[in-house]
Amino acid sequence: MLVNFFEGLEFNNSILISIIAINLTLIGLTSLAESKKVMGIDYGKFLVNEFVIFLPFNIKLKLKHWLGFFILVNGLAIMSLFFTKYIYVVIVLSFVLSFCLITLLAYFFFFILQVNRKVKKQIYIKTFSSMYTSLNEKNKKGEKRSHSYFDTKLDISDGAPTKKRIVSSVYRYFDEDSHEVQEVFEDVFSKSSVIYNPKEQKNKKIVQYFIQQYNNHEKMTKKSSNHSLIVEDREINNPYNYRFMDGCYDISHEFFQMVRNTKLQARWCMSMFYLSKEEKTCNFFTYSNIVRITCNLGLYGNSEDISNYKFIQFLMREYIKSVSCDSVVKEEYKKRIDNVLHPFNEKDEKSVIDYAGVETDYLMSFFNIAFKAVVNYIDENLLRPIEEIKLCFQKIIDTDTKLSVDAKKVIFEETLKLFEINHPSIRRTLNLS
């Protein structure tokens, strides 16, 4: 019997060649994917280990599961190399190997030849989803909001950051100004992104999946629950809601958290402002966004490019356009009834925006940014940029807004006095008595 069992042993070259081809192709394609990055994150590693295909019946398939199937097929194929007597086994494995080769070609064309958009989207979702929630229990008690005081004045909706943070490789990625980075920037922060559409069915299950994976990782790596960065289910299920009006939308908190840690703050703030507004449209939202950009940079601005006089001109020009639009001049925007808490433990009964207060915040931040630019140009001994900034001062003070010219001059003088404590030469350079 044993002789009869082995008498059909024969080395099958065709199956061996198929196995070698499959393995070499798989190794080569995966190595090629390792050379690509998306937003500073390793594309190949994410593709194999984390990219998820959602199938019916709540089945989730990762590419590493598919690779496990390849290993199984390889093992069976190796066993069949000699047992060609069992023709049915050989036929079945031949079909399976053919299927593997076909799927490898699909793998190459759809995932390796170029960065797949679905993989990119999952990377964006993993990085930026569920960083903010519409839940903020403190606000219901009249306590100070967790976001900036100027956001409160501009009626930014109640909410709070979760404990999730952006990884440092993403910050470093946006330190570069290139066509590829600009394209990614628009993908992440445009109004069609997951930041603004977290409740869409196609986004929701991906968001929940990656937050679950994030939480599982935190539970494994953090010994003490007091130091964990767990995002709670109630926060995931109540994503932050941003406002939309006439094609314009709120600049997201996710953007401001990202831009605070980049070296190109002015570059991305300008891009974000124009991305968030409909072309040739000015309304309360464009006004709100230019104020928030300026006030955020007044607090967190530390990059060299915000000291460029061209950027100072941008802040001045867009603010004057926005503050002169009909919806601001006529005070058409009314505060929402459910969003009237003052940041300093007081109930704010006003139903309209405090435009004078907002403008005061804006001017203080604008003047501080501009004064820093003047000091830099003094050090570089460049007179023309200083003259351009002086023209910005004059134009923004003389423009008819909610504050009178005299009130704006007072804010300018008070801000300058505080600034010249550390930079006494600035008043002389600006030719002020």
GROMACS .gro file of C-alpha atoms in nm:
model
  433
    1MET     CA    1   0.000   0.000   0.000
    2LEU     CA    2   0.279   0.241   0.089
    3VAL     CA    3   0.447   0.173  -0.248
    4ASN     CA    4   0.122   0.242  -0.430
    5PHE     CA    5   0.082   0.569  -0.238
    6PHE     CA    6   0.419   0.706  -0.347
    7GLU     CA    7   0.433   0.564  -0.699
    8GLY     CA    8   0.260   0.875  -0.835
    9LEU     CA    9   0.514   1.118  -0.686
   10GLU     CA   10   0.621   1.370  -0.947
   11PHE     CA   11   0.778   1.716  -0.920
   12ASN     CA   12   0.532   1.969  -1.069
   13ASN     CA   13   0.731   2.262  -1.213
   14SER     CA   14   0.430   2.474  -1.316
   15ILE     CA   15   0.293   2.496  -0.962
   16LEU     CA   16   0.640   2.574  -0.825
   17ILE     CA   17   0.681   2.858  -1.073
   18SER     CA   18   0.337   2.994  -0.976
   19ILE     CA   19   0.428   2.990  -0.606
   20ILE     CA   20   0.757   3.170  -0.671
   21ALA     CA   21   0.584   3.427  -0.894
   22ILE     CA   22   0.316   3.499  -0.636
   23ASN     CA   23   0.559   3.538  -0.347
   24LEU     CA   24   0.810   3.752  -0.537
   25THR     CA   25   0.531   3.973  -0.671
   26LEU     CA   26   0.376   4.015  -0.327
   27ILE     CA   27   0.709   4.098  -0.163
   28GLY     CA   28   0.798   4.342  -0.441
   29LEU     CA   29   0.463   4.523  -0.437
   30THR     CA   30   0.456   4.555  -0.059
   31SER     CA   31   0.813   4.691  -0.062
   32LEU     CA   32   0.706   4.947  -0.323
   33ALA     CA   33   0.419   5.060  -0.100
   34GLU     CA   34   0.663   5.111   0.189
   35SER     CA   35   0.826   5.397  -0.006
   36LYS     CA   36   0.505   5.604  -0.004
   37LYS     CA   37   0.377   5.831   0.272
   38VAL     CA   38   0.043   6.005   0.326
   39MET     CA   39   0.047   6.310   0.551
   40GLY     CA   40   0.371   6.187   0.706
   41ILE     CA   41   0.221   5.844   0.783
   42ASP     CA   42   0.372   5.529   0.629
   43TYR     CA   43   0.131   5.429   0.351
   44GLY     CA   44   0.254   5.069   0.310
   45LYS     CA   45   0.240   4.994   0.681
   46PHE     CA   46  -0.108   5.142   0.713
   47LEU     CA   47  -0.227   4.961   0.400
   48VAL     CA   48  -0.122   4.618   0.524
   49ASN     CA   49  -0.194   4.652   0.897
   50GLU     CA   50  -0.480   4.899   0.935
   51PHE     CA   51  -0.674   4.958   0.612
   52VAL     CA   52  -1.016   4.797   0.654
   53ILE     CA   53  -1.261   4.667   0.395
   54PHE     CA   54  -1.615   4.663   0.531
   55LEU     CA   55  -1.812   4.364   0.404
   56PRO     CA   56  -2.180   4.265   0.460
   57PHE     CA   57  -2.287   4.107   0.790
   58ASN     CA   58  -2.054   4.339   0.983
   59ILE     CA   59  -1.745   4.158   0.852
   60LYS     CA   60  -1.423   4.363   0.854
   61LEU     CA   61  -1.135   4.247   0.639
   62LYS     CA   62  -0.778   4.375   0.662
   63LEU     CA   63  -0.513   4.319   0.398
   64LYS     CA   64  -0.307   4.125   0.649
   65HIS     CA   65  -0.595   3.873   0.661
   66TRP     CA   66  -0.570   3.849   0.283
   67LEU     CA   67  -0.195   3.790   0.318
   68GLY     CA   68  -0.274   3.512   0.566
   69PHE     CA   69  -0.488   3.351   0.297
   70PHE     CA   70  -0.185   3.367   0.064
   71ILE     CA   71   0.026   3.183   0.321
   72LEU     CA   72  -0.237   2.910   0.345
   73VAL     CA   73  -0.253   2.875  -0.034
   74ASN     CA   74   0.127   2.860  -0.051
   75GLY     CA   75   0.133   2.582   0.209
   76LEU     CA   76  -0.127   2.376   0.026
   77ALA     CA   77   0.049   2.435  -0.306
   78ILE     CA   78   0.381   2.313  -0.167
   79MET     CA   79   0.213   1.996  -0.039
   80SER     CA   80   0.067   1.933  -0.384
   81LEU     CA   81   0.402   1.963  -0.563
   82PHE     CA   82   0.459   1.592  -0.533
   83PHE     CA   83   0.110   1.452  -0.509
   84THR     CA   84   0.009   1.503  -0.871
   85LYS     CA   85  -0.167   1.168  -0.861
   86TYR     CA   86  -0.452   1.348  -0.691
   87ILE     CA   87  -0.551   1.547  -0.997
   88TYR     CA   88  -0.852   1.714  -0.833
   89VAL     CA   89  -0.631   1.872  -0.568
   90VAL     CA   90  -0.396   2.002  -0.836
   91ILE     CA   91  -0.682   2.144  -1.044
   92VAL     CA   92  -0.838   2.323  -0.745
   93LEU     CA   93  -0.503   2.468  -0.638
   94SER     CA   94  -0.432   2.578  -0.993
   95PHE     CA   95  -0.754   2.778  -0.993
   96VAL     CA   96  -0.675   2.922  -0.649
   97LEU     CA   97  -0.323   3.021  -0.759
   98SER     CA   98  -0.465   3.182  -1.071
   99PHE     CA   99  -0.709   3.377  -0.853
  100CYS     CA  100  -0.418   3.490  -0.631
  101LEU     CA  101  -0.224   3.618  -0.933
  102ILE     CA  102  -0.529   3.808  -1.058
  103THR     CA  103  -0.586   3.968  -0.718
  104LEU     CA  104  -0.217   4.061  -0.706
  105LEU     CA  105  -0.261   4.250  -1.032
  106ALA     CA  106  -0.563   4.429  -0.885
  107TYR     CA  107  -0.358   4.499  -0.570
  108PHE     CA  108  -0.089   4.656  -0.787
  109PHE     CA  109  -0.317   4.874  -1.002
  110PHE     CA  110  -0.552   4.993  -0.727
  111PHE     CA  111  -0.328   5.018  -0.419
  112ILE     CA  112   0.039   5.027  -0.520
  113LEU     CA  113   0.073   5.208  -0.853
  114GLN     CA  114  -0.070   5.518  -0.686
  115VAL     CA  115  -0.197   5.605  -0.340
  116ASN     CA  116  -0.552   5.477  -0.315
  117ARG     CA  117  -0.810   5.743  -0.222
  118LYS     CA  118  -0.999   5.509   0.014
  119VAL     CA  119  -0.678   5.436   0.203
  120LYS     CA  120  -0.601   5.809   0.219
  121LYS     CA  121  -0.948   5.877   0.353
  122GLN     CA  122  -0.907   5.619   0.628
  123ILE     CA  123  -0.573   5.778   0.723
  124TYR     CA  124  -0.746   6.118   0.746
  125ILE     CA  125  -1.028   5.971   0.953
  126LYS     CA  126  -0.788   5.793   1.187
  127THR     CA  127  -0.590   6.116   1.237
  128PHE     CA  128  -0.859   6.384   1.266
  129SER     CA  129  -1.188   6.218   1.360
  130SER     CA  130  -1.346   6.254   1.707
  131MET     CA  131  -1.102   6.521   1.826
  132TYR     CA  132  -1.395   6.745   1.922
  133THR     CA  133  -1.741   6.667   2.051
  134SER     CA  134  -2.061   6.870   2.069
  135LEU     CA  135  -2.092   6.761   2.434
  136ASN     CA  136  -1.967   7.008   2.693
  137GLU     CA  137  -2.118   6.947   3.035
  138LYS     CA  138  -1.937   7.246   3.185
  139ASN     CA  139  -2.121   7.488   2.959
  140LYS     CA  140  -2.457   7.374   3.093
  141LYS     CA  141  -2.341   7.484   3.438
  142GLY     CA  142  -2.230   7.826   3.312
  143GLU     CA  143  -1.861   7.752   3.351
  144LYS     CA  144  -1.588   7.889   3.126
  145ARG     CA  145  -1.574   7.723   2.785
  146SER     CA  146  -1.276   7.515   2.694
  147HIS     CA  147  -1.223   7.692   2.362
  148SER     CA  148  -1.103   8.049   2.315
  149TYR     CA  149  -1.294   8.348   2.445
  150PHE     CA  150  -1.314   8.510   2.100
  151ASP     CA  151  -1.486   8.196   1.969
  152THR     CA  152  -1.753   8.250   2.232
  153LYS     CA  153  -1.811   8.605   2.120
  154LEU     CA  154  -1.852   8.484   1.763
  155ASP     CA  155  -2.118   8.229   1.863
  156ILE     CA  156  -1.910   7.922   1.783
  157SER     CA  157  -2.123   7.627   1.892
  158ASP     CA  158  -2.082   7.470   2.234
  159GLY     CA  159  -1.839   7.184   2.245
  160ALA     CA  160  -1.516   7.052   2.389
  161PRO     CA  161  -1.200   6.875   2.274
  162THR     CA  162  -1.172   6.505   2.346
  163LYS     CA  163  -0.848   6.356   2.475
  164LYS     CA  164  -0.734   6.254   2.127
  165ARG     CA  165  -0.430   6.437   1.983
  166ILE     CA  166  -0.265   6.473   1.642
  167VAL     CA  167   0.057   6.275   1.602
  168SER     CA  168   0.379   6.477   1.555
  169SER     CA  169   0.455   6.334   1.209
  170VAL     CA  170   0.144   6.515   1.079
  171TYR     CA  171   0.270   6.849   1.212
  172ARG     CA  172   0.605   6.793   1.043
  173TYR     CA  173   0.433   6.702   0.717
  174PHE     CA  174   0.266   7.043   0.701
  175ASP     CA  175   0.601   7.215   0.753
  176GLU     CA  176   0.655   7.168   0.378
  177ASP     CA  177   0.492   7.382   0.110
  178SER     CA  178   0.441   7.177  -0.206
  179HIS     CA  179   0.168   7.083  -0.454
  180GLU     CA  180   0.125   6.742  -0.290
  181VAL     CA  181   0.091   6.890   0.061
  182GLN     CA  182  -0.157   7.151  -0.066
  183GLU     CA  183  -0.367   6.875  -0.221
  184VAL     CA  184  -0.371   6.679   0.106
  185PHE     CA  185  -0.455   6.999   0.296
  186GLU     CA  186  -0.760   7.056   0.078
  187ASP     CA  187  -0.868   6.692   0.119
  188VAL     CA  188  -0.849   6.715   0.497
  189PHE     CA  189  -1.002   7.060   0.559
  190SER     CA  190  -1.248   7.113   0.271
  191LYS     CA  191  -1.621   7.109   0.349
  192SER     CA  192  -1.652   6.757   0.203
  193SER     CA  193  -1.403   6.611   0.453
  194VAL     CA  194  -1.489   6.391   0.751
  195ILE     CA  195  -1.436   6.687   0.987
  196TYR     CA  196  -1.750   6.850   0.847
  197ASN     CA  197  -1.942   6.532   0.763
  198PRO     CA  198  -1.881   6.291   1.055
  199LYS     CA  199  -2.243   6.171   1.063
  200GLU     CA  200  -2.251   6.048   0.704
  201GLN     CA  201  -2.316   5.675   0.707
  202LYS     CA  202  -2.009   5.596   0.496
  203ASN     CA  203  -1.791   5.791   0.742
  204LYS     CA  204  -1.957   5.695   1.069
  205LYS     CA  205  -1.864   5.327   1.083
  206ILE     CA  206  -1.503   5.404   0.982
  207VAL     CA  207  -1.481   5.670   1.254
  208GLN     CA  208  -1.619   5.433   1.517
  209TYR     CA  209  -1.386   5.154   1.408
  210PHE     CA  210  -1.067   5.362   1.428
  211ILE     CA  211  -1.163   5.523   1.758
  212GLN     CA  212  -1.223   5.175   1.898
  213GLN     CA  213  -0.878   5.071   1.777
  214TYR     CA  214  -0.731   5.391   1.924
  215ASN     CA  215  -0.895   5.325   2.261
  216ASN     CA  216  -0.780   4.962   2.263
  217HIS     CA  217  -0.424   5.079   2.201
  218GLU     CA  218  -0.448   5.333   2.483
  219LYS     CA  219  -0.579   5.069   2.724
  220MET     CA  220  -0.287   4.840   2.642
  221THR     CA  221  -0.014   5.106   2.662
  222LYS     CA  222  -0.135   5.304   2.964
  223LYS     CA  223  -0.102   5.136   3.302
  224SER     CA  224  -0.308   5.395   3.483
  225SER     CA  225  -0.656   5.496   3.363
  226ASN     CA  226  -0.586   5.843   3.502
  227HIS     CA  227  -0.324   5.897   3.231
  228SER     CA  228  -0.510   5.733   2.944
  229LEU     CA  229  -0.642   5.928   2.648
  230ILE     CA  230  -0.961   5.729   2.601
  231VAL     CA  231  -1.230   5.885   2.381
  232GLU     CA  232  -1.568   5.797   2.532
  233ASP     CA  233  -1.854   5.649   2.330
  234ARG     CA  234  -2.081   5.943   2.404
  235GLU     CA  235  -1.817   6.177   2.259
  236ILE     CA  236  -1.780   5.965   1.944
  237ASN     CA  237  -2.156   5.960   1.894
  238ASN     CA  238  -2.189   6.337   1.933
  239PRO     CA  239  -1.944   6.486   1.682
  240TYR     CA  240  -1.877   6.858   1.672
  241ASN     CA  241  -2.113   7.054   1.447
  242TYR     CA  242  -1.973   7.341   1.240
  243ARG     CA  243  -2.184   7.610   1.075
  244PHE     CA  244  -2.247   7.658   0.701
  245MET     CA  245  -2.397   7.961   0.526
  246ASP     CA  246  -2.398   8.069   0.160
  247GLY     CA  247  -2.115   7.830   0.072
  248CYS     CA  248  -1.897   7.953   0.362
  249TYR     CA  249  -1.820   7.751   0.674
  250ASP     CA  250  -1.647   7.771   1.012
  251ILE     CA  251  -1.275   7.704   1.016
  252SER     CA  252  -1.247   7.392   1.230
  253HIS     CA  253  -1.083   7.355   1.569
  254GLU     CA  254  -0.890   7.063   1.417
  255PHE     CA  255  -0.724   7.309   1.180
  256PHE     CA  256  -0.625   7.547   1.458
  257GLN     CA  257  -0.482   7.263   1.664
  258MET     CA  258  -0.275   7.152   1.364
  259VAL     CA  259  -0.156   7.499   1.259
  260ARG     CA  260  -0.031   7.592   1.606
  261ASN     CA  261   0.246   7.335   1.569
  262THR     CA  262   0.359   7.399   1.211
  263LYS     CA  263   0.634   7.624   1.079
  264LEU     CA  264   0.413   7.765   0.803
  265GLN     CA  265   0.133   7.919   1.005
  266ALA     CA  266   0.067   8.213   0.771
  267ARG     CA  267   0.075   7.989   0.464
  268TRP     CA  268  -0.191   7.752   0.593
  269CYS     CA  269  -0.405   8.023   0.753
  270MET     CA  270  -0.432   8.201   0.419
  271SER     CA  271  -0.514   7.873   0.241
  272MET     CA  272  -0.772   7.782   0.505
  273PHE     CA  273  -0.943   8.121   0.486
  274TYR     CA  274  -0.986   8.104   0.109
  275LEU     CA  275  -1.086   7.737   0.125
  276SER     CA  276  -1.361   7.814   0.378
  277LYS     CA  277  -1.527   8.092   0.177
  278GLU     CA  278  -1.726   8.091  -0.142
  279GLU     CA  279  -1.555   8.298  -0.410
  280LYS     CA  280  -1.665   8.665  -0.407
  281THR     CA  281  -1.880   8.602  -0.099
  282CYS     CA  282  -1.851   8.806   0.221
  283ASN     CA  283  -2.075   8.741   0.518
  284PHE     CA  284  -2.065   8.692   0.894
  285PHE     CA  285  -1.872   8.365   0.853
  286THR     CA  286  -1.587   8.525   0.655
  287TYR     CA  287  -1.579   8.794   0.923
  288SER     CA  288  -1.576   8.530   1.196
  289ASN     CA  289  -1.298   8.330   1.029
  290ILE     CA  290  -1.057   8.621   0.974
  291VAL     CA  291  -1.107   8.727   1.337
  292ARG     CA  292  -1.040   8.373   1.461
  293ILE     CA  293  -0.727   8.338   1.246
  294THR     CA  294  -0.587   8.669   1.373
  295CYS     CA  295  -0.673   8.606   1.739
  296ASN     CA  296  -0.536   8.249   1.729
  297LEU     CA  297  -0.209   8.374   1.581
  298GLY     CA  298  -0.203   8.651   1.839
  299LEU     CA  299  -0.203   8.379   2.106
  300TYR     CA  300  -0.010   8.097   1.938
  301GLY     CA  301   0.172   8.256   1.644
  302ASN     CA  302   0.539   8.160   1.651
  303SER     CA  303   0.643   8.098   1.290
  304GLU     CA  304   0.856   8.338   1.090
  305ASP     CA  305   0.616   8.371   0.797
  306ILE     CA  306   0.346   8.554   1.000
  307SER     CA  307   0.593   8.843   1.026
  308ASN     CA  308   0.591   8.895   0.651
  309TYR     CA  309   0.432   9.228   0.555
  310LYS     CA  310   0.237   9.052   0.276
  311PHE     CA  311   0.059   8.847   0.542
  312ILE     CA  312  -0.012   9.161   0.748
  313GLN     CA  313  -0.169   9.309   0.434
  314PHE     CA  314  -0.378   8.993   0.391
  315LEU     CA  315  -0.516   9.020   0.747
  316MET     CA  316  -0.593   9.390   0.699
  317ARG     CA  317  -0.748   9.352   0.353
  318GLU     CA  318  -0.974   9.055   0.435
  319TYR     CA  319  -1.086   9.203   0.764
  320ILE     CA  320  -1.189   9.530   0.599
  321LYS     CA  321  -1.379   9.336   0.330
  322SER     CA  322  -1.557   9.122   0.589
  323VAL     CA  323  -1.639   9.397   0.837
  324SER     CA  324  -1.784   9.603   0.550
  325CYS     CA  325  -2.019   9.329   0.425
  326ASP     CA  326  -2.395   9.381   0.454
  327SER     CA  327  -2.460   9.106   0.710
  328VAL     CA  328  -2.211   9.262   0.952
  329VAL     CA  329  -2.297   9.627   0.882
  330LYS     CA  330  -2.668   9.553   0.925
  331GLU     CA  331  -2.604   9.305   1.211
  332GLU     CA  332  -2.822   9.043   1.047
  333TYR     CA  333  -2.664   8.744   1.222
  334LYS     CA  334  -2.846   8.662   1.545
  335LYS     CA  335  -2.710   8.444   1.825
  336ARG     CA  336  -2.866   8.105   1.865
  337ILE     CA  337  -3.089   8.068   2.169
  338ASP     CA  338  -2.903   7.757   2.289
  339ASN     CA  339  -2.561   7.920   2.275
  340VAL     CA  340  -2.569   8.222   2.505
  341LEU     CA  341  -2.327   8.133   2.785
  342HIS     CA  342  -2.063   8.387   2.870
  343PRO     CA  343  -1.709   8.246   2.922
  344PHE     CA  344  -1.676   8.400   3.266
  345ASN     CA  345  -1.952   8.226   3.464
  346GLU     CA  346  -2.223   8.471   3.364
  347LYS     CA  347  -2.540   8.422   3.165
  348ASP     CA  348  -2.524   8.632   2.848
  349GLU     CA  349  -2.875   8.746   2.762
  350LYS     CA  350  -2.774   8.937   2.450
  351SER     CA  351  -2.923   8.797   2.132
  352VAL     CA  352  -2.682   8.982   1.902
  353ILE     CA  353  -2.306   8.969   1.849
  354ASP     CA  354  -2.091   9.213   2.046
  355TYR     CA  355  -1.919   9.349   1.734
  356ALA     CA  356  -1.732   9.622   1.922
  357GLY     CA  357  -1.592   9.365   2.165
  358VAL     CA  358  -1.495   9.130   1.881
  359GLU     CA  359  -1.323   9.413   1.694
  360THR     CA  360  -1.129   9.509   2.007
  361ASP     CA  361  -0.999   9.151   2.034
  362TYR     CA  362  -0.913   9.150   1.664
  363LEU     CA  363  -0.726   9.483   1.671
  364MET     CA  364  -0.518   9.390   1.975
  365SER     CA  365  -0.408   9.068   1.806
  366PHE     CA  366  -0.355   9.236   1.468
  367PHE     CA  367  -0.143   9.516   1.613
  368ASN     CA  368   0.069   9.271   1.813
  369ILE     CA  369   0.139   9.057   1.504
  370ALA     CA  370   0.220   9.368   1.300
  371PHE     CA  371   0.449   9.511   1.571
  372LYS     CA  372   0.646   9.185   1.576
  373ALA     CA  373   0.685   9.213   1.200
  374VAL     CA  374   0.812   9.571   1.232
  375VAL     CA  375   1.073   9.463   1.489
  376ASN     CA  376   1.194   9.187   1.254
  377TYR     CA  377   1.229   9.436   0.968
  378ILE     CA  378   1.417   9.677   1.198
  379ASP     CA  379   1.668   9.399   1.270
  380GLU     CA  380   1.702   9.336   0.895
  381ASN     CA  381   1.726   9.712   0.825
  382LEU     CA  382   1.443   9.697   0.566
  383LEU     CA  383   1.246  10.022   0.543
  384ARG     CA  384   0.998   9.951   0.263
  385PRO     CA  385   0.817   9.664   0.445
  386ILE     CA  386   0.789   9.886   0.754
  387GLU     CA  387   0.624  10.157   0.543
  388GLU     CA  388   0.381   9.899   0.403
  389ILE     CA  389   0.283   9.790   0.756
  390LYS     CA  390   0.236  10.154   0.860
  391LEU     CA  391  -0.007  10.192   0.570
  392CYS     CA  392  -0.197   9.887   0.703
  393PHE     CA  393  -0.221  10.052   1.045
  394GLN     CA  394  -0.354  10.372   0.891
  395LYS     CA  395  -0.606  10.201   0.665
  396ILE     CA  396  -0.753   9.976   0.933
  397ILE     CA  397  -0.784  10.266   1.178
  398ASP     CA  398  -0.944  10.501   0.923
  399THR     CA  399  -1.194  10.246   0.784
  400ASP     CA  400  -1.548  10.294   0.909
  401THR     CA  401  -1.638   9.998   1.133
  402LYS     CA  402  -1.826   9.935   1.458
  403LEU     CA  403  -1.549  10.112   1.651
  404SER     CA  404  -1.480  10.481   1.599
  405VAL     CA  405  -1.145  10.605   1.468
  406ASP     CA  406  -1.064  10.749   1.812
  407ALA     CA  407  -1.142  10.417   1.985
  408LYS     CA  408  -0.913  10.232   1.743
  409LYS     CA  409  -0.636  10.485   1.801
  410VAL     CA  410  -0.666  10.424   2.176
  411ILE     CA  411  -0.635  10.045   2.125
  412PHE     CA  412  -0.335  10.102   1.898
  413GLU     CA  413  -0.163  10.322   2.153
  414GLU     CA  414  -0.232  10.091   2.448
  415THR     CA  415  -0.109   9.787   2.258
  416LEU     CA  416   0.203   9.975   2.146
  417LYS     CA  417   0.283  10.084   2.500
  418LEU     CA  418   0.278   9.725   2.620
  419PHE     CA  419   0.488   9.613   2.324
  420GLU     CA  420   0.754   9.883   2.350
  421ILE     CA  421   0.844   9.775   2.705
  422ASN     CA  422   1.052   9.502   2.541
  423HIS     CA  423   1.118   9.688   2.213
  424PRO     CA  424   1.176  10.058   2.291
  425SER     CA  425   1.292  10.140   1.937
  426ILE     CA  426   0.962  10.059   1.770
  427ARG     CA  427   0.792  10.393   1.843
  428ARG     CA  428   1.085  10.585   1.695
  429THR     CA  429   1.085  10.363   1.385
  430LEU     CA  430   0.714  10.422   1.333
  431ASN     CA  431   0.776  10.800   1.370
  432LEU     CA  432   0.532  10.833   1.657
  433SER     CA  433   0.570  11.100   1.923
   0.00000   0.00000   0.00000
